[in-house]
mmCIF file of C-alpha atoms and ligand atoms in Angstrom:
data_model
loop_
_atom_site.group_PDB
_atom_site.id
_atom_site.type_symbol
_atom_site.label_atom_id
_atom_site.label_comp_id
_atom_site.label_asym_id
_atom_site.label_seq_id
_atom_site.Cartn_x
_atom_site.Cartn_y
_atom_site.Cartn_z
ATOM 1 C CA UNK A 255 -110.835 -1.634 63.112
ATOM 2 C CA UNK A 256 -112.580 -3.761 60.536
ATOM 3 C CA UNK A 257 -114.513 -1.730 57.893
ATOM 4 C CA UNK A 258 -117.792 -3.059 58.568
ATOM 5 C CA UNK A 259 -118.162 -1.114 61.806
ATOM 6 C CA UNK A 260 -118.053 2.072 59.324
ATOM 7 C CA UNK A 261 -121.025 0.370 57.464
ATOM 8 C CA UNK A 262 -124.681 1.201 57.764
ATOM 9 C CA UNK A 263 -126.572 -1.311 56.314
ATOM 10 C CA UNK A 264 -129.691 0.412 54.625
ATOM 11 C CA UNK A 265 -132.067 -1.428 52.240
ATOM 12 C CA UNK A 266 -130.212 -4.436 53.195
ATOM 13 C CA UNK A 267 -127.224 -3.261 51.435
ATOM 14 C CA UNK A 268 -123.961 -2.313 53.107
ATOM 15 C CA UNK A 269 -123.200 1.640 53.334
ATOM 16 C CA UNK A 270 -119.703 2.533 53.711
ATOM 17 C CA UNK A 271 -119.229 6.208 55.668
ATOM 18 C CA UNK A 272 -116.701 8.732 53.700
ATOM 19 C CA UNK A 273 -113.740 8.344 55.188
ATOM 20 C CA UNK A 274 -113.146 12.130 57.391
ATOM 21 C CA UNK A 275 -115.692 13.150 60.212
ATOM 22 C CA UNK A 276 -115.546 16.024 62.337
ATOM 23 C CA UNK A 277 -115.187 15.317 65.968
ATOM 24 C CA UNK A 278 -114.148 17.303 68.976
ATOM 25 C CA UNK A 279 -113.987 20.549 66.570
ATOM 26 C CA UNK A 280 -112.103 18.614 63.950
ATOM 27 C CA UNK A 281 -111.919 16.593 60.443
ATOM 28 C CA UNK A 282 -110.452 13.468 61.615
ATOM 29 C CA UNK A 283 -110.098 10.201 59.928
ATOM 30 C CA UNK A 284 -113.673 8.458 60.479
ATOM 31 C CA UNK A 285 -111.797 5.390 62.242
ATOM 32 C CA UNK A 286 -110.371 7.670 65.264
ATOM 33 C CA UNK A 287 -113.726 9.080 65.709
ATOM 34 C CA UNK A 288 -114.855 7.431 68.928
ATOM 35 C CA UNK A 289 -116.460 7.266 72.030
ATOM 36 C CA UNK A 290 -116.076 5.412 75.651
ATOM 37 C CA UNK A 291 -118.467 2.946 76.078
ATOM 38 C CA UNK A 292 -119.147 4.967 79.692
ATOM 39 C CA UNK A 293 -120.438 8.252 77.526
ATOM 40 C CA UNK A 294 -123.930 9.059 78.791
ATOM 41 C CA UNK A 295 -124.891 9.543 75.529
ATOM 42 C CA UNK A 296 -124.326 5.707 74.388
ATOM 43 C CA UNK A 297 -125.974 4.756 77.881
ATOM 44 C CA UNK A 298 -129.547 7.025 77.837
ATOM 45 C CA UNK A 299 -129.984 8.273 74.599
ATOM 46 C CA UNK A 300 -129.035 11.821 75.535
ATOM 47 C CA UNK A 301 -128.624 13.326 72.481
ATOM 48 C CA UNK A 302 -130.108 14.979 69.417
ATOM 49 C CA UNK A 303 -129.595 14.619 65.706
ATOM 50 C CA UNK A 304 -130.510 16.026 61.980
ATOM 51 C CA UNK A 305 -130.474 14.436 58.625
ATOM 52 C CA UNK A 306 -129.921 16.002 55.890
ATOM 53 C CA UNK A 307 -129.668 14.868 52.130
ATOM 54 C CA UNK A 308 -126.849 17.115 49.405
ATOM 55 C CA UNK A 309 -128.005 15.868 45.978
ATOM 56 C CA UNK A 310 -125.528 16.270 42.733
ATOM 57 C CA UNK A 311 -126.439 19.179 40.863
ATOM 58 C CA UNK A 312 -126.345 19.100 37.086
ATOM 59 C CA UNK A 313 -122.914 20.433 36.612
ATOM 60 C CA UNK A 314 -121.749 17.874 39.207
ATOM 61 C CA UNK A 315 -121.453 20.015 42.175
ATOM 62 C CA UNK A 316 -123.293 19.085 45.272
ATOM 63 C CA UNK A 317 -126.449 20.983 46.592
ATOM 64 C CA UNK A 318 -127.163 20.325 50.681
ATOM 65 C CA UNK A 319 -130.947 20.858 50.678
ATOM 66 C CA UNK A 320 -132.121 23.880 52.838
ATOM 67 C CA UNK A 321 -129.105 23.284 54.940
ATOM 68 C CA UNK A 322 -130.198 26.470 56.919
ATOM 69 C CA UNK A 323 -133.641 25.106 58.250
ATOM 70 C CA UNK A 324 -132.100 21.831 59.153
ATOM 71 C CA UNK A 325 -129.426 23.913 61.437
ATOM 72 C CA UNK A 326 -131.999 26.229 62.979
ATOM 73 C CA UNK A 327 -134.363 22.761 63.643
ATOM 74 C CA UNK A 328 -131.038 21.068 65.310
ATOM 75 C CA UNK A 329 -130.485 24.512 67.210
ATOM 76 C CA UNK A 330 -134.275 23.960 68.467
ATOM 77 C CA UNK A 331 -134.029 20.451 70.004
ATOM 78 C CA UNK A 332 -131.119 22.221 71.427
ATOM 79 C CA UNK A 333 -133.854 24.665 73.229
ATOM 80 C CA UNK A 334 -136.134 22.114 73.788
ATOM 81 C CA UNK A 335 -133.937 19.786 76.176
ATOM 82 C CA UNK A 336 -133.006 22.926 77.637
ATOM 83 C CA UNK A 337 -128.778 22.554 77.207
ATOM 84 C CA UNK A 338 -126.168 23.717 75.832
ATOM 85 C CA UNK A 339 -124.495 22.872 72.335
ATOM 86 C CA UNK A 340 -120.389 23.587 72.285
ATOM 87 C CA UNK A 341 -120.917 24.003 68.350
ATOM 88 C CA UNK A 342 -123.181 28.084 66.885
ATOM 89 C CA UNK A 343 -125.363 27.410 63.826
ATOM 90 C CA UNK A 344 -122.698 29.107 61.379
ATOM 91 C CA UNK A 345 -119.866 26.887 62.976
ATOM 92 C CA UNK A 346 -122.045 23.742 62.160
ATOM 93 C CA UNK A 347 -122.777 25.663 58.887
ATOM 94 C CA UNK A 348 -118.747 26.175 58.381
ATOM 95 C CA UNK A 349 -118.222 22.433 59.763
ATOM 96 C CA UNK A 350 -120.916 20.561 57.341
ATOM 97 C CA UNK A 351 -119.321 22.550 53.976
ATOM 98 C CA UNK A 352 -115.876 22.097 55.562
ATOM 99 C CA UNK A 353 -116.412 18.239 56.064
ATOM 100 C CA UNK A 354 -117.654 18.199 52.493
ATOM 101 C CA UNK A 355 -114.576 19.337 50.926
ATOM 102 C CA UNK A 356 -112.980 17.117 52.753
ATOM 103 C CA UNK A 357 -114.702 14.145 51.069
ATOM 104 C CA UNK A 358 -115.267 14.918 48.007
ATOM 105 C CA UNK A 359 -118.303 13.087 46.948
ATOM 106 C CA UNK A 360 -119.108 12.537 43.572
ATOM 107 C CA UNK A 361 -122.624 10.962 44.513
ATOM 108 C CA UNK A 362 -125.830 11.823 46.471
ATOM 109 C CA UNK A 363 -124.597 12.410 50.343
ATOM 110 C CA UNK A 364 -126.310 11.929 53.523
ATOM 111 C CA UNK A 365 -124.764 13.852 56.497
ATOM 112 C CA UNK A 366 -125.920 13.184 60.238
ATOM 113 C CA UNK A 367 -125.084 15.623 62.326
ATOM 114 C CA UNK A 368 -125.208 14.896 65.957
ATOM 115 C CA UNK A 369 -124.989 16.489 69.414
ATOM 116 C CA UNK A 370 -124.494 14.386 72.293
ATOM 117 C CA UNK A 371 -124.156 13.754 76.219
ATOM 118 C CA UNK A 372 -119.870 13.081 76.613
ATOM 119 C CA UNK A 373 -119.837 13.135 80.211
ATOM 120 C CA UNK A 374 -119.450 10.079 82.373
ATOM 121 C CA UNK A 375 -122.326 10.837 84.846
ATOM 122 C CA UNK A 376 -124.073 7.952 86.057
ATOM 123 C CA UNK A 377 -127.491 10.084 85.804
ATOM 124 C CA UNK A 378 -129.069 10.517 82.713
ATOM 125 C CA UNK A 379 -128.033 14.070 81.863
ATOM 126 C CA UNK A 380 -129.632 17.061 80.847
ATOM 127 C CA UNK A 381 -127.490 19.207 83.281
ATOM 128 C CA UNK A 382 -127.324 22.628 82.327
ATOM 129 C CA UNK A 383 -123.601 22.885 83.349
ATOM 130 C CA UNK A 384 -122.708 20.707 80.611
ATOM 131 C CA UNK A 385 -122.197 21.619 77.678
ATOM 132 C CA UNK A 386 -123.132 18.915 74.474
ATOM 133 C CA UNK A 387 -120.634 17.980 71.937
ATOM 134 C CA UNK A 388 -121.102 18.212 68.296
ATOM 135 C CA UNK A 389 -120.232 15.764 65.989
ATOM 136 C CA UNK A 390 -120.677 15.299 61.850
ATOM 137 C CA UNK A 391 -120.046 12.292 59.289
ATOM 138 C CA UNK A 392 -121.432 11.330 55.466
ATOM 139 C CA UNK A 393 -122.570 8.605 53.694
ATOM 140 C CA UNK A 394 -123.334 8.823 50.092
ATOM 141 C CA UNK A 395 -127.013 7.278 49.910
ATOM 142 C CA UNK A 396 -129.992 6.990 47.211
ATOM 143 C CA UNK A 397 -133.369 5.678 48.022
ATOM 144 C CA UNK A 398 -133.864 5.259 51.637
ATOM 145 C CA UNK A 399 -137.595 3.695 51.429
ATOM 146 C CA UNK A 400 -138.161 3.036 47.660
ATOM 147 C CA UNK A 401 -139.550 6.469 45.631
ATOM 148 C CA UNK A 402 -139.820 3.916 42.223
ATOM 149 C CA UNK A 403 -142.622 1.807 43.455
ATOM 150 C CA UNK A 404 -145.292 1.604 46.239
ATOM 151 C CA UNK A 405 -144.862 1.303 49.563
ATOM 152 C CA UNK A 406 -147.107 -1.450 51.283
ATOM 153 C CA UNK A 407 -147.592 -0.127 55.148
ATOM 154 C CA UNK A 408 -149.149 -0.756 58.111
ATOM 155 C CA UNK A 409 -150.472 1.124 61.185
ATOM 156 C CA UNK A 410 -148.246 0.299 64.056
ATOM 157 C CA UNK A 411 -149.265 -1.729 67.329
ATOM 158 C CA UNK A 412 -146.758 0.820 69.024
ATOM 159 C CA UNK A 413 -148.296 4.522 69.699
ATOM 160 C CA UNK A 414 -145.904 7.180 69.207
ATOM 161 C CA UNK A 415 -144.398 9.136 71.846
ATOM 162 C CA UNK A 416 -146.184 12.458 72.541
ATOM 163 C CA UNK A 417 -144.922 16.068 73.644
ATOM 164 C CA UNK A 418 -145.241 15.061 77.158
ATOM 165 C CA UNK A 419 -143.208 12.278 77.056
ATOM 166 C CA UNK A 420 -140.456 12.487 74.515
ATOM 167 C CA UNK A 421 -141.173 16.032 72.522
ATOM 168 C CA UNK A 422 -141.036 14.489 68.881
ATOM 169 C CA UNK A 423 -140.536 17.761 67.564
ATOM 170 C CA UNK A 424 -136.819 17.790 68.814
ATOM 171 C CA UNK A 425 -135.200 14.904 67.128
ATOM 172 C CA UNK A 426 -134.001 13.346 70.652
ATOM 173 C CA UNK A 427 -131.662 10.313 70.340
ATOM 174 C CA UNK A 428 -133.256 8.040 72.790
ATOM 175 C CA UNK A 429 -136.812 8.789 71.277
ATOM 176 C CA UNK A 430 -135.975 6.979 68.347
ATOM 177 C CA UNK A 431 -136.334 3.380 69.890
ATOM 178 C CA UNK A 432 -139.768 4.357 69.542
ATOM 179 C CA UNK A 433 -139.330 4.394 65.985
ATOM 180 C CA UNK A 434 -137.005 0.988 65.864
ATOM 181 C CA UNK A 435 -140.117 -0.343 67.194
ATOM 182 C CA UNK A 436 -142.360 0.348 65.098
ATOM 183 C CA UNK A 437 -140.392 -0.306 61.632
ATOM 184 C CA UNK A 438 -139.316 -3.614 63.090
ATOM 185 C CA UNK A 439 -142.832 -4.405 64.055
ATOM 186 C CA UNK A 440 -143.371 -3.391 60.427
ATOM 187 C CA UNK A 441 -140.947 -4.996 58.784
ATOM 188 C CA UNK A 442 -140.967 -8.381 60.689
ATOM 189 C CA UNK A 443 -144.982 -8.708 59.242
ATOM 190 C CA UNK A 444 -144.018 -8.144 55.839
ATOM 191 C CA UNK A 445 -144.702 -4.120 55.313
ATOM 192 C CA UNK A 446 -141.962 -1.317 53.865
ATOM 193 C CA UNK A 447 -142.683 0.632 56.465
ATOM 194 C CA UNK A 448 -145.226 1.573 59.515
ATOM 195 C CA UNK A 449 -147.382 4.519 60.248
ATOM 196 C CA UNK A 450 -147.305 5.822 64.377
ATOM 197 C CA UNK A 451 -150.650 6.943 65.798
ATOM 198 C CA UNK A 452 -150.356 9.439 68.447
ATOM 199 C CA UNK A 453 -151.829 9.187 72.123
ATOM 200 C CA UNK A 454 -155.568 10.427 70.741
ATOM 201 C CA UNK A 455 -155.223 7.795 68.313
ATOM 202 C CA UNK A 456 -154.411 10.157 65.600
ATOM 203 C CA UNK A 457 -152.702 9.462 62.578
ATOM 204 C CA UNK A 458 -148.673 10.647 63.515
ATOM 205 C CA UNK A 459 -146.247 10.061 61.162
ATOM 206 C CA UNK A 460 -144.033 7.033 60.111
ATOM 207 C CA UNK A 461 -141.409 5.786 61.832
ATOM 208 C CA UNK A 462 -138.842 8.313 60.075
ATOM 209 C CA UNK A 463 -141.045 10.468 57.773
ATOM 210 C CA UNK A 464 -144.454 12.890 57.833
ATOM 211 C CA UNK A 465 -147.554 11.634 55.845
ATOM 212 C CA UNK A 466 -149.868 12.958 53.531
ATOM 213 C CA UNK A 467 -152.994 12.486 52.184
ATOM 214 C CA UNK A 468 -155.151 13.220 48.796
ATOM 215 C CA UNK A 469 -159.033 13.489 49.397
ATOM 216 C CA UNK A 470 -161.218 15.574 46.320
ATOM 217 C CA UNK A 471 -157.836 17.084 45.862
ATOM 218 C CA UNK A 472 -157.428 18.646 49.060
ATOM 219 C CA UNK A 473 -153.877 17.863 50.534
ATOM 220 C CA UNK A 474 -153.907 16.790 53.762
ATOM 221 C CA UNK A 475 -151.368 16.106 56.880
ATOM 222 C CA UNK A 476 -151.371 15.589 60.476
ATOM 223 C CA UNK A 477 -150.710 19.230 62.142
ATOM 224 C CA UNK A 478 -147.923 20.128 64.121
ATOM 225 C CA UNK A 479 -149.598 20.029 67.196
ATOM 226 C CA UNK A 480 -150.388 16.402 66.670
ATOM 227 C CA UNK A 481 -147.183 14.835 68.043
ATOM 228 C CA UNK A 482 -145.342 14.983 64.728
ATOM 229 C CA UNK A 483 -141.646 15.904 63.813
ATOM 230 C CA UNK A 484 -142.005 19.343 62.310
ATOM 231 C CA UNK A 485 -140.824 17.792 58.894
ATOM 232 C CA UNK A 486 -138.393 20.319 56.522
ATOM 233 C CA UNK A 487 -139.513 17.978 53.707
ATOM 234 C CA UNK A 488 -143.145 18.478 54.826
ATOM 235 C CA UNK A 489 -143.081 22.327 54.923
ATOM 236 C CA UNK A 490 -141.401 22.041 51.747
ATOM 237 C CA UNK A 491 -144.358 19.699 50.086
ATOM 238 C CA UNK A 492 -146.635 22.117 51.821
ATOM 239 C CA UNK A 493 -145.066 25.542 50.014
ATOM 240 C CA UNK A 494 -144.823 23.539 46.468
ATOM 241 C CA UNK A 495 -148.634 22.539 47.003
ATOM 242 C CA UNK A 496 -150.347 25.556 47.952
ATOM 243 C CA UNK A 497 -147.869 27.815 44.786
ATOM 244 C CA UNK A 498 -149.709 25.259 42.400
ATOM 245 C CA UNK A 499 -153.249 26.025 43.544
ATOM 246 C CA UNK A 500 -153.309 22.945 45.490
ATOM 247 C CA UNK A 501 -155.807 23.649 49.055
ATOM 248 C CA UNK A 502 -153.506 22.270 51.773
ATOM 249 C CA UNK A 503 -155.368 21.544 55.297
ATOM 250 C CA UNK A 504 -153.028 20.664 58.247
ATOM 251 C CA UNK A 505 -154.926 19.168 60.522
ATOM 252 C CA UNK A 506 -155.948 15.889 62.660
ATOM 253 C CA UNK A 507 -156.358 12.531 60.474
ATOM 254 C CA UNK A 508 -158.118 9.807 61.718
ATOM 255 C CA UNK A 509 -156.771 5.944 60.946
ATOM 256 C CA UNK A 510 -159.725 4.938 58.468
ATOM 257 C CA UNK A 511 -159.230 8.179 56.568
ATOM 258 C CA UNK A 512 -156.134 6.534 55.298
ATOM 259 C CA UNK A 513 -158.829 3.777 53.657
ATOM 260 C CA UNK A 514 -160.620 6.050 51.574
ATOM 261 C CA UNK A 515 -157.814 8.603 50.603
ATOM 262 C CA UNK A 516 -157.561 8.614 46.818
ATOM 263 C CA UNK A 517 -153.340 9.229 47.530
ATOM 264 C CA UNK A 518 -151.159 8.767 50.132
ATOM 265 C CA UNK A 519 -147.298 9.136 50.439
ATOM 266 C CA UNK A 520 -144.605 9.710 52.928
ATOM 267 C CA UNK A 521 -141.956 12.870 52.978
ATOM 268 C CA UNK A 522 -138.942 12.791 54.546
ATOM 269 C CA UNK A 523 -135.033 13.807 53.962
ATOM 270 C CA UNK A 524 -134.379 9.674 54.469
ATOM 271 C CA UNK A 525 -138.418 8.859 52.605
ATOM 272 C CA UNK A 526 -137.907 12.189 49.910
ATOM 273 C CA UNK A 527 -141.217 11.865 48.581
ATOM 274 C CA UNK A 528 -142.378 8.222 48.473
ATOM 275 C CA UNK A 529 -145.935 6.711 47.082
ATOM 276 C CA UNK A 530 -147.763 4.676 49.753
ATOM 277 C CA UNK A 531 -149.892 1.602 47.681
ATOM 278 C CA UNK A 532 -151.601 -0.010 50.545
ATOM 279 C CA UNK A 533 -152.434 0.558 54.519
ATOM 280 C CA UNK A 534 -153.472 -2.206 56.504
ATOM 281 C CA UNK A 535 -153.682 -4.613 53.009
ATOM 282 C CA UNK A 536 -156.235 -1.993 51.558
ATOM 283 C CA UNK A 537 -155.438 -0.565 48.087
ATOM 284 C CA UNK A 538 -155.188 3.385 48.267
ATOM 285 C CA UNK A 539 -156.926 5.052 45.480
ATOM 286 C CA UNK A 540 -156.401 3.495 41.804
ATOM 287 C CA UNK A 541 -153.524 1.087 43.174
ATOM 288 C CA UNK A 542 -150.895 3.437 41.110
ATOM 289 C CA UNK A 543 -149.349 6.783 41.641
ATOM 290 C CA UNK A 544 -152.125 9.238 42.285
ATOM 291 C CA UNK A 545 -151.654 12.298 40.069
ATOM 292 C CA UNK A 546 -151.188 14.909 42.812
ATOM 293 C CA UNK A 547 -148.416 12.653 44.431
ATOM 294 C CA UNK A 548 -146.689 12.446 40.980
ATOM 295 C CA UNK A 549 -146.625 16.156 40.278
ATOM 296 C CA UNK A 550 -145.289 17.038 43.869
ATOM 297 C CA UNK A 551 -142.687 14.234 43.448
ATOM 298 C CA UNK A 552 -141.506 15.297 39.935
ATOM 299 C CA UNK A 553 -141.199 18.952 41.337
ATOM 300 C CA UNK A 554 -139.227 17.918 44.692
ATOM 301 C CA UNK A 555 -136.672 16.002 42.831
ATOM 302 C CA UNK A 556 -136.125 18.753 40.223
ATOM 303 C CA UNK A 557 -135.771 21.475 43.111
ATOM 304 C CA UNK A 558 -133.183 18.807 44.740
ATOM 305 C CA UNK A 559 -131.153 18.489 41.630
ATOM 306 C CA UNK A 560 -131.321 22.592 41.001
ATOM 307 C CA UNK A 561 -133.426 22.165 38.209
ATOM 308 C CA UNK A 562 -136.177 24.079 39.513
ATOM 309 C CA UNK A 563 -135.005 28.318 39.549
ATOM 310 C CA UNK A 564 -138.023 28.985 41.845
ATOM 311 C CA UNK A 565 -136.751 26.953 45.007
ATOM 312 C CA UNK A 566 -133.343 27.555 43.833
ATOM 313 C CA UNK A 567 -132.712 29.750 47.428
ATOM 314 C CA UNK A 568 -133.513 25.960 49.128
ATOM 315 C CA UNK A 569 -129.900 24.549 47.749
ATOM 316 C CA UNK A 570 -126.575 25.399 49.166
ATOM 317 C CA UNK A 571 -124.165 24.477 46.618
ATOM 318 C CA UNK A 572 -120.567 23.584 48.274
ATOM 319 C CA UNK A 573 -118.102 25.155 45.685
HETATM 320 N N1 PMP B 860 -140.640 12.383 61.297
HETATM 321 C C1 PMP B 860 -139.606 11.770 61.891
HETATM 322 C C2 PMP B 860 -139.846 11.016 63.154
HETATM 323 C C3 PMP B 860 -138.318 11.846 61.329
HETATM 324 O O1 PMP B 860 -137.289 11.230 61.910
HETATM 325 C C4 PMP B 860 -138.144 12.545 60.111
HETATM 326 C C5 PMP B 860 -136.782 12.588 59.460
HETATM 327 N N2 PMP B 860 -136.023 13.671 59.896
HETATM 328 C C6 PMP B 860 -139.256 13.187 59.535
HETATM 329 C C7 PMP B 860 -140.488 13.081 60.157
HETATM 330 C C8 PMP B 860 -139.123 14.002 58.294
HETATM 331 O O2 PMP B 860 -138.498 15.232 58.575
HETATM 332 P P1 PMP B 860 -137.580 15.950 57.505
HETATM 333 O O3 PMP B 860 -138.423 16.179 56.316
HETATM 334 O O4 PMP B 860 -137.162 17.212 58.166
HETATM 335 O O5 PMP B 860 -136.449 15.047 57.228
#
């Protein structure tokens, strides 16, 4: 197998995967870790995934940020497509540290865990005789949007899916062609990046990352009942805010809000905390860094790296 099929490219640069995974409740060289092309997974989308970001600590050990929330979110699309997962949340837990002894990275990781359809059926499948399969591989990665400059972004033509359709709060395979859409949509006009509204014409979310919003100094982001992906990176943001005095309100954002916010900037695991300089070709705020987005971005890459003893119960270090 050539190499590049072990590539992501991201940024437009090539990605190569470390070279063990864990498949079918093992470490195996990345190359033998395959599927048939008749897996209903591959066909329909039936699957579920995480994301989550281990960051090199000062003494050059690696920290897997609040590993345990991402597990118990993957556990919940687990609950929400009502099957089973062949895989506990300690023996993903076991599997993710495992898998990172394994590699050995010496740089920032990504890890994508991923639970998916193996069966054969013709049917899509969400049978509740059949149990998913679990399934785990890293890339090392830095920026995934840029965090060192602006973000120039547009409000999507596509509307993203809602809880009746495609629950975006489970992180559902196939419900991320929804996503491909807009980015592409985004991408192919010029933008970094696109931002969904939901079916009441809501703000959302981007395509892979929760928004916020600085008005008067209030911090402000869709709620959770608004269609969004119940961010870890936007809870996060939202416990850092409100311990430095900040007044957080969670709530619905309508599209022309975005014109008048004095800040506005993405979080994600992928995003991290990234500066958003213009929707729809309007300048946000002072056409810089707004202050509040500045302090919560210092503080969220100084809890990633360890540096910050408060949030220090957020990092897993792999020893
Ligand atoms: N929304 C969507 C659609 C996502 O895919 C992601 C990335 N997981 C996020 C938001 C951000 O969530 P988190 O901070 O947990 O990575």
């Amino acid at each position: 197998m050539s190499d590049s099929k072990l590539t992501h490219s991201i940024n437009n640069m090539n990605v190569t995967a470390f070279p063990y995974a864990y498949f079918l409740d093992q470490i195996t060289p990345i190359e033998k870790a395959n599927v048939s092309i008749m897996t209903n997974a591959l066909q329909y989308g039936t699957g579920w995934f995480a994301g989550v970001r281990g960051y090199m600590q000062e003494d050059e050990t690696l920290g897997i940020f609040r590993l345990d929330d991402h597990v118990e979110r993957f556990m919940q699309s687990s609950k929400v497509l009502g099957v089973k997962l062949d895989h506990n949340s300690q023996k993903i837990k076991d599997a993710i540290i495992a898998l990172t002894k394994k590699n050995k990275p010496t740089t920032d990781v990504y890890y994508r865990p991923f639970a998916y359809a193996h069966l054969t059926n013709l049917t899509p499948s969400l049978a509740e005789n059949h149990t998913f399969t679990f399934s785990l591989y890293m890339i090392p990665l830095g920026d995934y949007i840029p965090t060192d400059r602006g973000n120039k972004v547009c409000v999507s033509s596509w509307t993203r899916i809602d809880d009746t359709m495609i629950p975006p709060r489970a992180k559902v395979a196939g419900g991320y062609i929804n996503s491909a859409l807009a980015k592409q949509e985004a991408v192919n006009k010029g933008y970094d990046e696109a931002i969904f509204l939901n079916v009441r014409g809501r703000v959302c979310e981007g395509s892979s990352m929760n928004i916020f919003l600085v008005r008067d100094g209030v911090l402000i982001t869709p709620a959770v009942n608004e269609g969004i992906l119940e961010g870890i990176t936007r809870r996060s943001i939202i416990t850092i805010a409100r311990e430095l005095g900040i007044t957080v309100e969670e709530r619905a954002v309508e599209r022309t809000e975005l014109y008048v916010a004095d800040e506005v900037f993405f979080s994600g695991t992928g995003a991290q905390v990234a500066w958003v300089q213009e929707v729809d070709n309007r300048v946000v705020g002072k056409n810089k860094i707004g202050p509040i987005t500045q302090k919560l971005q210092k503080i969220f890459f100084d809890v990633v790296r360890g540096k910050n003893k408060k949030y220090a119960h957020w990092i897993s270090v792999v020893k």
